[in-house]
Amino acid sequence: MTNVESLTETTVETIARSASKIHQGLVGRRVTADEENPSGETQFRADVFADELLADQLSAIDGVAQYASEERSEIVDCGIDGLSVAVDPIDGSSNLRSNNTIGTVFGIYNEPLPAPGDALVTAGYVLYGPITTMTVARGGTVTEYELSGSERTIVRDDVTIPDEPSVYGFGGRVPNWTDDFRKYAHEIEGELELHYSGAMIDDVNQVLIDGGIFAYPALTDSPEGKLRLQFEGNPIGYIIETAGGRSSDGTRSLLEVKPTDLHARTPFYIGNADLINRLESALE
Ligand code: F6P
């Protein structure tokens, strides 16, 4: 194992252990925190708790140079050279109130942040569903684990997106979709089954398991959509592409988009390659 591989494994292991603490820490923290994150969204106490926990745990790793999160405006500089870790501590936190699925998303980059997707060495997510799972893409394969306490057990090696797509989920309000996207969505509605949970990570996971497409598109009142490139677009693009699918910002892979700002948003489309190819032609 190279240094980078072993440091990456330590980082993944630290996130897996933190996930169990995050999960337990949700109790009593499904309420808002009177603060907004750098994207102007109201934070839950759970968002702040998970961010502080991950900042402590990850910045203590010898070899992690930077920690950044969707929940804080500034990058934490750990004062050493090494890898950069960008996390969305709790993706889909508005699902907390109704006790629906949420997740933790992470990307490990070998460049200072903000970094492009092609600087990712590993990306993954934790899904707090009926059980807690972790999905990690690295070295050309995607692995799914079950997490229980401090145990991490492989349940699927070499996860690939099924050839036959079956589900779709599109975010944003329909009146705010562009005409081209609305036309494409109408076609897809006739072909696939709707799955929309309100947590990007749950909807992406469903596409990875069942095949299909998830989009949070460019909107007429928000041409960059809602999701963040550094914390959501890059890591999910990396996972889906490693699993044999495609990611896009509407014209090119999310991994090819150069970040302009740590908290920059991007239109977000992921899924089976032929569905994303069709989407790009529809948006041309
Ligand atoms: O990152 C924010 C997020 O919670 C995503 O997990 C999810 O896909 C999206 O917002 C949902 O947004 P909306 O409430 O507009 O459907």
PDB file of C-alpha atoms and ligand atoms in Angstrom:
ATOM      1  CA  MET A   1       0.000   0.000   0.000  1.00  0.00           C
ATOM      2  CA  THR A   2       1.338   3.471  -0.868  1.00  0.00           C
ATOM      3  CA  ASN A   3       1.337   6.267   1.701  1.00  0.00           C
ATOM      4  CA  VAL A   4      -1.637   7.923   0.037  1.00  0.00           C
ATOM      5  CA  GLU A   5      -3.604   4.639   0.033  1.00  0.00           C
ATOM      6  CA  SER A   6      -2.922   3.952   3.683  1.00  0.00           C
ATOM      7  CA  LEU A   7      -3.734   7.546   4.687  1.00  0.00           C
ATOM      8  CA  THR A   8      -6.929   7.326   2.669  1.00  0.00           C
ATOM      9  CA  GLU A   9      -7.890   4.104   4.464  1.00  0.00           C
ATOM     10  CA  THR A  10      -7.248   5.757   7.849  1.00  0.00           C
ATOM     11  CA  THR A  11      -9.496   8.630   6.777  1.00  0.00           C
ATOM     12  CA  VAL A  12     -12.268   6.290   5.585  1.00  0.00           C
ATOM     13  CA  GLU A  13     -12.010   4.308   8.828  1.00  0.00           C
ATOM     14  CA  THR A  14     -12.229   7.522  10.868  1.00  0.00           C
ATOM     15  CA  ILE A  15     -15.368   8.591   8.991  1.00  0.00           C
ATOM     16  CA  ALA A  16     -16.901   5.115   9.521  1.00  0.00           C
ATOM     17  CA  ARG A  17     -16.262   5.358  13.279  1.00  0.00           C
ATOM     18  CA  SER A  18     -17.555   8.948  13.391  1.00  0.00           C
ATOM     19  CA  ALA A  19     -20.730   7.839  11.562  1.00  0.00           C
ATOM     20  CA  SER A  20     -21.806   5.763  14.491  1.00  0.00           C
ATOM     21  CA  LYS A  21     -21.329   8.785  16.811  1.00  0.00           C
ATOM     22  CA  ILE A  22     -23.171  11.061  14.363  1.00  0.00           C
ATOM     23  CA  HIS A  23     -26.051   8.595  14.234  1.00  0.00           C
ATOM     24  CA  GLN A  24     -26.321   8.422  18.030  1.00  0.00           C
ATOM     25  CA  GLY A  25     -25.915  12.209  18.254  1.00  0.00           C
ATOM     26  CA  LEU A  26     -29.034  12.854  16.139  1.00  0.00           C
ATOM     27  CA  VAL A  27     -31.227  12.243  19.171  1.00  0.00           C
ATOM     28  CA  GLY A  28     -32.357  15.625  20.507  1.00  0.00           C
ATOM     29  CA  ARG A  29     -30.697  17.539  17.637  1.00  0.00           C
ATOM     30  CA  ARG A  30     -33.482  17.425  15.024  1.00  0.00           C
ATOM     31  CA  VAL A  31     -34.187  21.098  15.690  1.00  0.00           C
ATOM     32  CA  THR A  32     -32.868  24.207  13.995  1.00  0.00           C
ATOM     33  CA  ALA A  33     -29.817  25.983  15.382  1.00  0.00           C
ATOM     34  CA  ASP A  34     -30.651  29.680  14.679  1.00  0.00           C
ATOM     35  CA  GLU A  35     -27.714  29.772  12.262  1.00  0.00           C
ATOM     36  CA  GLU A  36     -27.338  29.583   8.485  1.00  0.00           C
ATOM     37  CA  ASN A  37     -24.666  27.657   6.596  1.00  0.00           C
ATOM     38  CA  PRO A  38     -22.499  29.463   3.980  1.00  0.00           C
ATOM     39  CA  SER A  39     -25.144  28.672   1.317  1.00  0.00           C
ATOM     40  CA  GLY A  40     -27.822  30.475   3.322  1.00  0.00           C
ATOM     41  CA  GLU A  41     -29.656  27.341   4.515  1.00  0.00           C
ATOM     42  CA  THR A  42     -30.902  27.061   8.090  1.00  0.00           C
ATOM     43  CA  GLN A  43     -28.728  24.669  10.076  1.00  0.00           C
ATOM     44  CA  PHE A  44     -30.037  21.952  12.337  1.00  0.00           C
ATOM     45  CA  ARG A  45     -28.252  21.300  15.616  1.00  0.00           C
ATOM     46  CA  ALA A  46     -27.346  17.919  14.104  1.00  0.00           C
ATOM     47  CA  ASP A  47     -25.517  19.653  11.184  1.00  0.00           C
ATOM     48  CA  VAL A  48     -23.379  21.653  13.607  1.00  0.00           C
ATOM     49  CA  PHE A  49     -22.723  18.618  15.832  1.00  0.00           C
ATOM     50  CA  ALA A  50     -21.679  16.374  12.896  1.00  0.00           C
ATOM     51  CA  ASP A  51     -19.461  19.099  11.415  1.00  0.00           C
ATOM     52  CA  GLU A  52     -17.643  19.721  14.704  1.00  0.00           C
ATOM     53  CA  LEU A  53     -17.169  15.996  15.317  1.00  0.00           C
ATOM     54  CA  LEU A  54     -15.770  15.377  11.821  1.00  0.00           C
ATOM     55  CA  ALA A  55     -13.546  18.472  12.015  1.00  0.00           C
ATOM     56  CA  ASP A  56     -12.036  17.204  15.294  1.00  0.00           C
ATOM     57  CA  GLN A  57     -11.600  13.616  14.159  1.00  0.00           C
ATOM     58  CA  LEU A  58     -10.326  14.284  10.636  1.00  0.00           C
ATOM     59  CA  SER A  59      -8.011  17.185  11.387  1.00  0.00           C
ATOM     60  CA  ALA A  60      -6.309  15.025  14.040  1.00  0.00           C
ATOM     61  CA  ILE A  61      -5.129  12.528  11.387  1.00  0.00           C
ATOM     62  CA  ASP A  62      -1.420  12.832  10.661  1.00  0.00           C
ATOM     63  CA  GLY A  63      -1.468  13.446   6.894  1.00  0.00           C
ATOM     64  CA  VAL A  64      -4.733  15.402   6.607  1.00  0.00           C
ATOM     65  CA  ALA A  65      -3.762  18.937   5.578  1.00  0.00           C
ATOM     66  CA  GLN A  66      -7.194  20.522   5.181  1.00  0.00           C
ATOM     67  CA  TYR A  67     -10.756  19.958   6.360  1.00  0.00           C
ATOM     68  CA  ALA A  68     -13.672  21.716   4.679  1.00  0.00           C
ATOM     69  CA  SER A  69     -17.376  21.325   5.129  1.00  0.00           C
ATOM     70  CA  GLU A  70     -20.649  22.533   3.697  1.00  0.00           C
ATOM     71  CA  GLU A  71     -21.458  23.832   7.176  1.00  0.00           C
ATOM     72  CA  ARG A  72     -18.518  26.266   7.600  1.00  0.00           C
ATOM     73  CA  SER A  73     -17.313  29.073   5.350  1.00  0.00           C
ATOM     74  CA  GLU A  74     -13.574  28.678   5.922  1.00  0.00           C
ATOM     75  CA  ILE A  75     -11.223  25.761   5.295  1.00  0.00           C
ATOM     76  CA  VAL A  76      -9.544  24.346   8.430  1.00  0.00           C
ATOM     77  CA  ASP A  77      -5.808  24.372   7.763  1.00  0.00           C
ATOM     78  CA  CYS A  78      -4.192  21.592   9.811  1.00  0.00           C
ATOM     79  CA  GLY A  79      -0.714  23.078   9.354  1.00  0.00           C
ATOM     80  CA  ILE A  80       0.857  20.070   7.600  1.00  0.00           C
ATOM     81  CA  ASP A  81       1.190  18.774   4.026  1.00  0.00           C
ATOM     82  CA  GLY A  82      -1.107  16.006   2.892  1.00  0.00           C
ATOM     83  CA  LEU A  83      -4.603  15.213   1.681  1.00  0.00           C
ATOM     84  CA  SER A  84      -7.667  17.472   1.809  1.00  0.00           C
ATOM     85  CA  VAL A  85     -11.013  16.189   3.034  1.00  0.00           C
ATOM     86  CA  ALA A  86     -14.290  17.878   2.042  1.00  0.00           C
ATOM     87  CA  VAL A  87     -17.512  16.704   3.682  1.00  0.00           C
ATOM     88  CA  ASP A  88     -21.213  17.302   3.748  1.00  0.00           C
ATOM     89  CA  PRO A  89     -21.650  16.234   7.385  1.00  0.00           C
ATOM     90  CA  ILE A  90     -25.408  15.671   7.035  1.00  0.00           C
ATOM     91  CA  ASP A  91     -26.877  15.624   3.572  1.00  0.00           C
ATOM     92  CA  GLY A  92     -30.656  16.013   3.490  1.00  0.00           C
ATOM     93  CA  SER A  93     -30.922  17.496   6.982  1.00  0.00           C
ATOM     94  CA  SER A  94     -34.427  18.792   6.229  1.00  0.00           C
ATOM     95  CA  ASN A  95     -35.398  15.081   6.377  1.00  0.00           C
ATOM     96  CA  LEU A  96     -34.454  15.046  10.067  1.00  0.00           C
ATOM     97  CA  ARG A  97     -37.770  16.507  11.172  1.00  0.00           C
ATOM     98  CA  SER A  98     -39.751  13.699   9.526  1.00  0.00           C
ATOM     99  CA  ASN A  99     -37.147  11.065  10.498  1.00  0.00           C
ATOM    100  CA  ASN A 100     -36.412  10.084   6.899  1.00  0.00           C
ATOM    101  CA  THR A 101     -33.098   8.966   5.416  1.00  0.00           C
ATOM    102  CA  ILE A 102     -30.060  11.261   5.562  1.00  0.00           C
ATOM    103  CA  GLY A 103     -26.345  10.720   4.901  1.00  0.00           C
ATOM    104  CA  THR A 104     -22.764  11.935   5.228  1.00  0.00           C
ATOM    105  CA  VAL A 105     -20.838  12.569   1.990  1.00  0.00           C
ATOM    106  CA  PHE A 106     -17.059  12.873   1.692  1.00  0.00           C
ATOM    107  CA  GLY A 107     -14.333  13.409  -0.876  1.00  0.00           C
ATOM    108  CA  ILE A 108     -10.603  12.961  -0.275  1.00  0.00           C
ATOM    109  CA  TYR A 109      -8.486  15.110  -2.614  1.00  0.00           C
ATOM    110  CA  ASN A 110      -4.744  15.153  -3.240  1.00  0.00           C
ATOM    111  CA  GLU A 111      -4.793  18.923  -3.883  1.00  0.00           C
ATOM    112  CA  PRO A 112      -5.599  21.958  -1.737  1.00  0.00           C
ATOM    113  CA  LEU A 113      -9.283  22.957  -1.722  1.00  0.00           C
ATOM    114  CA  PRO A 114     -11.214  24.074  -3.631  1.00  0.00           C
ATOM    115  CA  ALA A 115     -10.087  21.214  -5.898  1.00  0.00           C
ATOM    116  CA  PRO A 116     -11.481  19.711  -9.098  1.00  0.00           C
ATOM    117  CA  GLY A 117     -12.965  16.205  -9.272  1.00  0.00           C
ATOM    118  CA  ASP A 118      -9.922  14.809 -11.047  1.00  0.00           C
ATOM    119  CA  ALA A 119      -7.910  15.451  -7.836  1.00  0.00           C
ATOM    120  CA  LEU A 120     -10.104  12.977  -5.913  1.00  0.00           C
ATOM    121  CA  VAL A 121      -8.391   9.821  -4.676  1.00  0.00           C
ATOM    122  CA  THR A 122     -11.425   8.426  -2.855  1.00  0.00           C
ATOM    123  CA  ALA A 123     -15.038   9.418  -2.331  1.00  0.00           C
ATOM    124  CA  GLY A 124     -17.886   7.892  -0.409  1.00  0.00           C
ATOM    125  CA  TYR A 125     -21.016   8.290   1.645  1.00  0.00           C
ATOM    126  CA  VAL A 126     -22.700   6.951   4.724  1.00  0.00           C
ATOM    127  CA  LEU A 127     -26.439   6.316   4.535  1.00  0.00           C
ATOM    128  CA  TYR A 128     -28.388   6.392   7.803  1.00  0.00           C
ATOM    129  CA  GLY A 129     -31.339   4.254   6.704  1.00  0.00           C
ATOM    130  CA  PRO A 130     -32.975   1.328   8.508  1.00  0.00           C
ATOM    131  CA  ILE A 131     -29.381   0.196   8.876  1.00  0.00           C
ATOM    132  CA  THR A 132     -26.239   2.279   8.370  1.00  0.00           C
ATOM    133  CA  THR A 133     -24.256   1.560   5.215  1.00  0.00           C
ATOM    134  CA  MET A 134     -21.106   3.097   3.762  1.00  0.00           C
ATOM    135  CA  THR A 135     -20.285   3.149   0.053  1.00  0.00           C
ATOM    136  CA  VAL A 136     -16.704   3.923  -0.978  1.00  0.00           C
ATOM    137  CA  ALA A 137     -15.185   4.432  -4.454  1.00  0.00           C
ATOM    138  CA  ARG A 138     -11.416   4.068  -4.780  1.00  0.00           C
ATOM    139  CA  GLY A 139      -8.899   2.408  -7.063  1.00  0.00           C
ATOM    140  CA  GLY A 140     -11.498   1.861  -9.804  1.00  0.00           C
ATOM    141  CA  THR A 141     -14.060  -0.033  -7.698  1.00  0.00           C
ATOM    142  CA  VAL A 142     -17.022   0.754  -5.480  1.00  0.00           C
ATOM    143  CA  THR A 143     -17.545  -1.192  -2.256  1.00  0.00           C
ATOM    144  CA  GLU A 144     -20.601  -1.219  -0.012  1.00  0.00           C
ATOM    145  CA  TYR A 145     -20.235  -1.881   3.728  1.00  0.00           C
ATOM    146  CA  GLU A 146     -22.629  -2.264   6.613  1.00  0.00           C
ATOM    147  CA  LEU A 147     -21.646  -0.329   9.733  1.00  0.00           C
ATOM    148  CA  SER A 148     -22.490  -1.536  13.190  1.00  0.00           C
ATOM    149  CA  GLY A 149     -20.792   0.160  16.149  1.00  0.00           C
ATOM    150  CA  SER A 150     -17.095   0.057  15.310  1.00  0.00           C
ATOM    151  CA  GLU A 151     -17.539  -2.876  12.851  1.00  0.00           C
ATOM    152  CA  ARG A 152     -17.393  -2.321   9.081  1.00  0.00           C
ATOM    153  CA  THR A 153     -18.390  -5.383   7.038  1.00  0.00           C
ATOM    154  CA  ILE A 154     -18.249  -5.616   3.243  1.00  0.00           C
ATOM    155  CA  VAL A 155     -21.634  -6.521   1.803  1.00  0.00           C
ATOM    156  CA  ARG A 156     -20.944  -5.860  -1.888  1.00  0.00           C
ATOM    157  CA  ASP A 157     -17.633  -5.640  -3.679  1.00  0.00           C
ATOM    158  CA  ASP A 158     -17.434  -4.016  -7.077  1.00  0.00           C
ATOM    159  CA  VAL A 159     -20.828  -2.313  -7.087  1.00  0.00           C
ATOM    160  CA  THR A 160     -21.869  -1.318 -10.614  1.00  0.00           C
ATOM    161  CA  ILE A 161     -24.917   0.585 -11.786  1.00  0.00           C
ATOM    162  CA  PRO A 162     -27.403  -1.917 -13.351  1.00  0.00           C
ATOM    163  CA  ASP A 163     -27.690  -1.790 -17.167  1.00  0.00           C
ATOM    164  CA  GLU A 164     -31.488  -1.671 -17.034  1.00  0.00           C
ATOM    165  CA  PRO A 165     -32.563   1.628 -15.389  1.00  0.00           C
ATOM    166  CA  SER A 166     -35.720   1.687 -13.260  1.00  0.00           C
ATOM    167  CA  VAL A 167     -35.966   4.841 -11.091  1.00  0.00           C
ATOM    168  CA  TYR A 168     -35.790   8.618 -11.478  1.00  0.00           C
ATOM    169  CA  GLY A 169     -35.877  11.582  -9.096  1.00  0.00           C
ATOM    170  CA  PHE A 170     -35.741  15.269 -10.060  1.00  0.00           C
ATOM    171  CA  GLY A 171     -35.354  18.135  -7.559  1.00  0.00           C
ATOM    172  CA  GLY A 172     -36.534  21.728  -7.720  1.00  0.00           C
ATOM    173  CA  ARG A 173     -40.053  23.032  -8.283  1.00  0.00           C
ATOM    174  CA  VAL A 174     -41.487  22.064 -11.687  1.00  0.00           C
ATOM    175  CA  PRO A 175     -42.467  25.693 -12.591  1.00  0.00           C
ATOM    176  CA  ASN A 176     -38.790  26.624 -12.136  1.00  0.00           C
ATOM    177  CA  TRP A 177     -37.453  23.925 -14.487  1.00  0.00           C
ATOM    178  CA  THR A 178     -36.281  25.092 -17.911  1.00  0.00           C
ATOM    179  CA  ASP A 179     -38.462  24.148 -20.900  1.00  0.00           C
ATOM    180  CA  ASP A 180     -35.792  21.757 -22.233  1.00  0.00           C
ATOM    181  CA  PHE A 181     -35.456  19.972 -18.899  1.00  0.00           C
ATOM    182  CA  ARG A 182     -39.240  19.770 -18.474  1.00  0.00           C
ATOM    183  CA  LYS A 183     -39.545  18.103 -21.895  1.00  0.00           C
ATOM    184  CA  TYR A 184     -36.836  15.565 -21.012  1.00  0.00           C
ATOM    185  CA  ALA A 185     -38.406  14.917 -17.589  1.00  0.00           C
ATOM    186  CA  HIS A 186     -41.754  14.249 -19.236  1.00  0.00           C
ATOM    187  CA  GLU A 187     -40.181  11.566 -21.448  1.00  0.00           C
ATOM    188  CA  ILE A 188     -38.473   9.936 -18.456  1.00  0.00           C
ATOM    189  CA  GLU A 189     -41.698   9.936 -16.425  1.00  0.00           C
ATOM    190  CA  GLY A 190     -43.157   7.619 -19.054  1.00  0.00           C
ATOM    191  CA  GLU A 191     -40.216   5.211 -18.844  1.00  0.00           C
ATOM    192  CA  LEU A 192     -39.124   4.956 -15.197  1.00  0.00           C
ATOM    193  CA  GLU A 193     -40.616   4.932 -11.715  1.00  0.00           C
ATOM    194  CA  LEU A 194     -40.426   7.980  -9.428  1.00  0.00           C
ATOM    195  CA  HIS A 195     -38.278   7.813  -6.306  1.00  0.00           C
ATOM    196  CA  TYR A 196     -37.703  11.157  -4.585  1.00  0.00           C
ATOM    197  CA  SER A 197     -36.768  11.304  -0.937  1.00  0.00           C
ATOM    198  CA  GLY A 198     -35.643  14.905  -0.423  1.00  0.00           C
ATOM    199  CA  ALA A 199     -32.135  13.750   0.503  1.00  0.00           C
ATOM    200  CA  MET A 200     -29.818  13.716  -2.507  1.00  0.00           C
ATOM    201  CA  ILE A 201     -27.801  10.879  -1.054  1.00  0.00           C
ATOM    202  CA  ASP A 202     -30.797   8.581  -0.676  1.00  0.00           C
ATOM    203  CA  ASP A 203     -31.906   9.293  -4.253  1.00  0.00           C
ATOM    204  CA  VAL A 204     -28.372   8.765  -5.602  1.00  0.00           C
ATOM    205  CA  ASN A 205     -28.043   5.515  -3.660  1.00  0.00           C
ATOM    206  CA  GLN A 206     -31.323   4.299  -5.160  1.00  0.00           C
ATOM    207  CA  VAL A 207     -29.962   5.003  -8.660  1.00  0.00           C
ATOM    208  CA  LEU A 208     -26.746   3.132  -7.841  1.00  0.00           C
ATOM    209  CA  ILE A 209     -28.745   0.115  -6.620  1.00  0.00           C
ATOM    210  CA  ASP A 210     -31.572   0.068  -9.191  1.00  0.00           C
ATOM    211  CA  GLY A 211     -30.262   2.064 -12.166  1.00  0.00           C
ATOM    212  CA  GLY A 212     -31.856   5.270 -13.427  1.00  0.00           C
ATOM    213  CA  ILE A 213     -31.271   9.004 -13.133  1.00  0.00           C
ATOM    214  CA  PHE A 214     -31.224  11.647 -10.397  1.00  0.00           C
ATOM    215  CA  ALA A 215     -31.069  15.349 -11.174  1.00  0.00           C
ATOM    216  CA  TYR A 216     -31.072  18.607  -9.317  1.00  0.00           C
ATOM    217  CA  PRO A 217     -31.224  20.703 -12.478  1.00  0.00           C
ATOM    218  CA  ALA A 218     -30.394  24.271 -13.415  1.00  0.00           C
ATOM    219  CA  LEU A 219     -33.508  26.297 -12.525  1.00  0.00           C
ATOM    220  CA  THR A 220     -34.857  29.445 -14.168  1.00  0.00           C
ATOM    221  CA  ASP A 221     -34.378  31.332 -10.879  1.00  0.00           C
ATOM    222  CA  SER A 222     -31.105  29.540  -9.987  1.00  0.00           C
ATOM    223  CA  PRO A 223     -29.075  28.643 -13.112  1.00  0.00           C
ATOM    224  CA  GLU A 224     -26.494  26.802 -10.952  1.00  0.00           C
ATOM    225  CA  GLY A 225     -29.141  24.624  -9.305  1.00  0.00           C
ATOM    226  CA  LYS A 226     -28.839  23.881  -5.588  1.00  0.00           C
ATOM    227  CA  LEU A 227     -26.174  21.255  -4.923  1.00  0.00           C
ATOM    228  CA  ARG A 228     -22.550  22.112  -4.204  1.00  0.00           C
ATOM    229  CA  LEU A 229     -19.732  20.993  -6.557  1.00  0.00           C
ATOM    230  CA  GLN A 230     -17.065  20.428  -3.886  1.00  0.00           C
ATOM    231  CA  PHE A 231     -19.196  18.642  -1.317  1.00  0.00           C
ATOM    232  CA  GLU A 232     -21.797  16.826  -3.443  1.00  0.00           C
ATOM    233  CA  GLY A 233     -21.106  17.042  -7.206  1.00  0.00           C
ATOM    234  CA  ASN A 234     -17.505  15.856  -7.205  1.00  0.00           C
ATOM    235  CA  PRO A 235     -17.752  12.965  -4.725  1.00  0.00           C
ATOM    236  CA  ILE A 236     -21.024  11.638  -6.162  1.00  0.00           C
ATOM    237  CA  GLY A 237     -19.761  12.080  -9.739  1.00  0.00           C
ATOM    238  CA  TYR A 238     -16.659  10.083  -8.811  1.00  0.00           C
ATOM    239  CA  ILE A 239     -18.688   7.259  -7.222  1.00  0.00           C
ATOM    240  CA  ILE A 240     -21.210   6.998 -10.064  1.00  0.00           C
ATOM    241  CA  GLU A 241     -18.520   7.122 -12.761  1.00  0.00           C
ATOM    242  CA  THR A 242     -16.462   4.481 -10.931  1.00  0.00           C
ATOM    243  CA  ALA A 243     -19.622   2.334 -10.864  1.00  0.00           C
ATOM    244  CA  GLY A 244     -19.908   2.619 -14.667  1.00  0.00           C
ATOM    245  CA  GLY A 245     -22.452   5.454 -14.856  1.00  0.00           C
ATOM    246  CA  ARG A 246     -22.105   9.114 -15.891  1.00  0.00           C
ATOM    247  CA  SER A 247     -22.255  12.460 -14.156  1.00  0.00           C
ATOM    248  CA  SER A 248     -22.869  15.819 -15.808  1.00  0.00           C
ATOM    249  CA  ASP A 249     -23.415  19.505 -15.174  1.00  0.00           C
ATOM    250  CA  GLY A 250     -25.511  19.545 -18.341  1.00  0.00           C
ATOM    251  CA  THR A 251     -22.615  19.599 -20.788  1.00  0.00           C
ATOM    252  CA  ARG A 252     -19.644  17.705 -19.288  1.00  0.00           C
ATOM    253  CA  SER A 253     -18.680  15.369 -16.452  1.00  0.00           C
ATOM    254  CA  LEU A 254     -18.958  16.973 -13.004  1.00  0.00           C
ATOM    255  CA  LEU A 255     -15.357  15.855 -12.501  1.00  0.00           C
ATOM    256  CA  GLU A 256     -14.244  18.203 -15.299  1.00  0.00           C
ATOM    257  CA  VAL A 257     -15.813  21.325 -13.807  1.00  0.00           C
ATOM    258  CA  LYS A 258     -13.199  23.682 -12.348  1.00  0.00           C
ATOM    259  CA  PRO A 259     -14.263  25.009  -8.931  1.00  0.00           C
ATOM    260  CA  THR A 260     -14.533  28.782  -8.714  1.00  0.00           C
ATOM    261  CA  ASP A 261     -15.350  28.903  -5.017  1.00  0.00           C
ATOM    262  CA  LEU A 262     -15.434  26.376  -2.138  1.00  0.00           C
ATOM    263  CA  HIS A 263     -19.222  26.636  -1.859  1.00  0.00           C
ATOM    264  CA  ALA A 264     -20.025  26.979  -5.588  1.00  0.00           C
ATOM    265  CA  ARG A 265     -23.214  25.285  -6.765  1.00  0.00           C
ATOM    266  CA  THR A 266     -23.641  23.229  -9.916  1.00  0.00           C
ATOM    267  CA  PRO A 267     -26.486  21.739 -11.928  1.00  0.00           C
ATOM    268  CA  PHE A 268     -26.286  18.043 -11.024  1.00  0.00           C
ATOM    269  CA  TYR A 269     -27.227  15.036 -13.188  1.00  0.00           C
ATOM    270  CA  ILE A 270     -26.091  11.448 -12.502  1.00  0.00           C
ATOM    271  CA  GLY A 271     -27.160   8.007 -13.636  1.00  0.00           C
ATOM    272  CA  ASN A 272     -26.932   5.441 -16.399  1.00  0.00           C
ATOM    273  CA  ALA A 273     -24.712   6.684 -19.211  1.00  0.00           C
ATOM    274  CA  ASP A 274     -27.366   6.555 -21.933  1.00  0.00           C
ATOM    275  CA  LEU A 275     -29.837   8.572 -19.825  1.00  0.00           C
ATOM    276  CA  ILE A 276     -27.212  11.259 -19.167  1.00  0.00           C
ATOM    277  CA  ASN A 277     -26.211  11.304 -22.856  1.00  0.00           C
ATOM    278  CA  ARG A 278     -29.876  11.833 -23.780  1.00  0.00           C
ATOM    279  CA  LEU A 279     -30.162  14.572 -21.144  1.00  0.00           C
ATOM    280  CA  GLU A 280     -27.142  16.436 -22.522  1.00  0.00           C
ATOM    281  CA  SER A 281     -28.622  16.287 -26.046  1.00  0.00           C
ATOM    282  CA  ALA A 282     -31.989  17.513 -24.691  1.00  0.00           C
ATOM    283  CA  LEU A 283     -30.328  20.518 -23.010  1.00  0.00           C
ATOM    284  CA  GLU A 284     -28.199  21.473 -26.048  1.00  0.00           C
TER     285      GLU A 284
HETATM  286  O1  F6P B   1     -28.129  19.575  -0.097  1.00  0.00           O
HETATM  287  C1  F6P B   1     -29.351  19.863   0.079  1.00  0.00           C
HETATM  288  C2  F6P B   1     -30.513  18.866  -0.095  1.00  0.00           C
HETATM  289  O2  F6P B   1     -31.064  18.549   1.154  1.00  0.00           O
HETATM  290  C3  F6P B   1     -30.258  17.584  -0.902  1.00  0.00           C
HETATM  291  O3  F6P B   1     -29.945  16.491  -0.101  1.00  0.00           O
HETATM  292  C4  F6P B   1     -31.572  17.372  -1.620  1.00  0.00           C
HETATM  293  O4  F6P B   1     -31.450  16.680  -2.844  1.00  0.00           O
HETATM  294  C5  F6P B   1     -32.049  18.768  -1.837  1.00  0.00           C
HETATM  295  O5  F6P B   1     -31.472  19.593  -0.844  1.00  0.00           O
HETATM  296  C6  F6P B   1     -33.547  18.851  -1.728  1.00  0.00           C
HETATM  297  O6  F6P B   1     -33.932  20.093  -2.104  1.00  0.00           O
HETATM  298  P1  F6P B   1     -35.476  20.486  -2.314  1.00  0.00           P
HETATM  299  O7  F6P B   1     -35.988  20.723  -0.926  1.00  0.00           O
HETATM  300  O8  F6P B   1     -35.423  21.690  -3.143  1.00  0.00           O
HETATM  301  O9  F6P B   1     -36.163  19.312  -2.993  1.00  0.00           O
END
